[in-house]
Amino acid sequence: MIQQLVDHVLAVIKESVKAITTESLNSIIRIINGVSALLLALLPGNAKILEGIHGWELRPTFRGPRLPRWMENGASSFNQFIYELSVDSDNSSFEYSSSGEEDSDRCECPPSPASYSSRASDAAYTKFNRHQMNWIQYILLWILLPIKFMLRIPLRLLRLSYFVVSKALHVSREKRPPHLHAYKRVQSLKEHFIHRATDRRRGVVEDLHLGIEICIESIFDVLHKTAHLVLSPSKAFGALFSLFSSHGNGVKETRNSVEDAPTEKITNYESLNTDARTCQDVITDLGYPYEAIKVITADGYIILLERIPRRDARKAVFLQHGVFDSSMGWVSNGVVGSPAFAAYDQGYDVYLGNFRGLVSREHVNKNISSRQYWKYSVNEHGTEDIPAMIEKIHQVKTAELKLSTPDTEDKIDGDQPYKLCAISHSLGGAAMIMYIVTRRIEEKSHRLSRLVLLSPAGFHDDSNIVFSAAEILLSIMAPILSHVVPAFYIPTRFFRMLVFKLARDLHNLPAVGGLVQTLMSYVVGGDSSNWVGVLGLPHYNMNDMPGVSFRVALHLAQIKRVGRFRMFNYGSASANRKAYGSPEPLDLGEHYGLIDIPVDLVAGHKDKVIRPSMVKRHYRLMKNAGLNVSYNQFEYAHLDFTFSHREELLSYVMSRLLLVDPNSKHQANQMVAKLERNKQGEASK
């Protein structure tokens, strides 16, 4: 009976401690969120900036305060326990549990606490004689309590020595597996922690709640076992005896027990990622086909070309992301709002490009250093990455169409039996222009039929003061920073996961998220893109978070400083002459006349990263060079082109792609042949 009472008291204290710590943590979070809301209200222009966050409120969304389980039904629950304990005629031990669930066969609680107390007193008095011997035994045990307490000290020392010996045996050749019970308990704890930690909606605050609960459970589990040993000395002596007896033949018994034990589920600790989804997971989960193609560039970088295949399609589209992005940006809005799925539904064979610079850092040289790996600029994106991916697309499409129609010799465009259009965003647009111009200078085929550029980079002299300060800092400190900071990325998996979890907290604490959104928008000149929301997307996880080379940032700073769209300046006339054949880098804007395909430029009126004036500069240069170029502008911010569901934009982009008819030339050739046959027939008559 005393043991049952102690168990219940421990359960009551445990639930009270949980409630107090949870409510304390929630109070701290409320204070942080409230202060953020106050600062957000004082900042100017926050209403326009917060347009990127849809449906935001200042009220935090975390678990609310809760009462301990023993108070869920009011204070009478403790009296109910006393009543049930006193009227229970069974002497079986009370099972320690924190679930708070009552057995169905127990009696219903009386209507008031007073009736509980009276019944408990009467029942205890009537049962005293029957349990008199039990009470005498408990009194003797409490008299021997100091002796029991002293016995715990050598027992603890023996356990410590036991673990030391076990560790030594594990290191030796004759390894000793852990004790089966301890092994199962550790595995169960790991499985529980991983199951809770892999919830992709969890942030740091939720993890704190989880960690606190696990610590409290562990502490009270130790207290519970200690109380059972103190109240049951026979069990303590039994555990001590089993400890000594298992020391001699523990290796054999443990091996046999482990062999006889059921196979435990192997835990993949990669799942500790908050959200480990890849572009492949998103595509296949939505029921679309998927194919991954590894592409090796001419300078040895291994990049990933992903595909939503239509193997018999004669029209294909290549989508290329921008800075701090990956192929995930083209599919992150699901079936309805993603350009990749929209193009596939229109009958296109879809290819998703990935620039070098993802965290995987794959290279043919497995021993390449980090500094050597990141030694590239926008030049390599446009002259190495894109050519390698487009040539791979050409090989794949040519081989597949030859297999599907082996008897045909129709060529739609030169030596290729398909039409390939390209859609690029931000830095991807600048790299795509560089690719076409350099290929035309080298008199090589670029294999493209149309180019759609969404807020393309290339000109940046019209930007805010923060970008101007960054340009000056990079230009002046480049010789030093290039050796100290080879790239801008988060180097370890733990910190990448932490960043993603903090992004989840910014969603759960909208006032804090709104404050971060506002400050981030100030940095980029007032752009209202959902910067906080983008950090919570799957491609910003501890596996695939993109990075940017220092040389790429320096290249963009050079473009801003000179006010022209040029290739990378290596810093000396001799180095530039070796790369370009001239002391100055190649000015791409002066060679826009070499572009021989239609170009569609799209700007965002709210885009403060690449302003519409900079996109219009591309347009004017192309128009003056005689290109078939169009310009359109939407009420979008910079990230809205890929990370927001924009039906108007998707309709416009698809209308541009549909202007390229893959069978137009083939049909024209058939019409010419038919006319010639008719003329020959008339001549024969």
GROMACS .gro file of C-alpha atoms in nm, residues 54 329 332-339 342 636 639-651:
model
   25
   54HIS     CA    1  -0.026   3.524  -4.626
  329GLY     CA    2   1.210   2.576  -5.653
  332SER     CA    3   0.777   2.342  -5.445
  333ASN     CA    4   0.424   2.475  -5.508
  334GLY     CA    5   0.277   2.137  -5.594
  335VAL     CA    6   0.072   2.040  -5.897
  336VAL     CA    7  -0.127   2.362  -5.930
  337GLY     CA    8   0.140   2.630  -5.885
  338SER     CA    9   0.468   2.481  -6.011
  339PRO     CA   10   0.610   2.562  -6.357
  342ALA     CA   11   0.246   2.290  -6.568
  636TYR     CA   12   0.560   4.035  -5.817
  639LEU     CA   13   1.091   3.515  -5.513
  640ASP     CA   14   0.733   3.518  -5.638
  641PHE     CA   15   0.847   3.390  -5.977
  642THR     CA   16   0.927   3.047  -5.836
  643PHE     CA   17   0.809   3.016  -5.474
  644SER     CA   18   0.457   3.156  -5.502
  645HIS     CA   19   0.148   3.023  -5.670
  646ARG     CA   20   0.093   3.271  -5.952
  647GLU     CA   21  -0.169   3.155  -6.200
  648GLU     CA   22  -0.118   3.462  -6.418
  649LEU     CA   23   0.256   3.398  -6.448
  650LEU     CA   24   0.212   3.030  -6.529
  651SER     CA   25  -0.040   3.113  -6.801
   0.00000   0.00000   0.00000
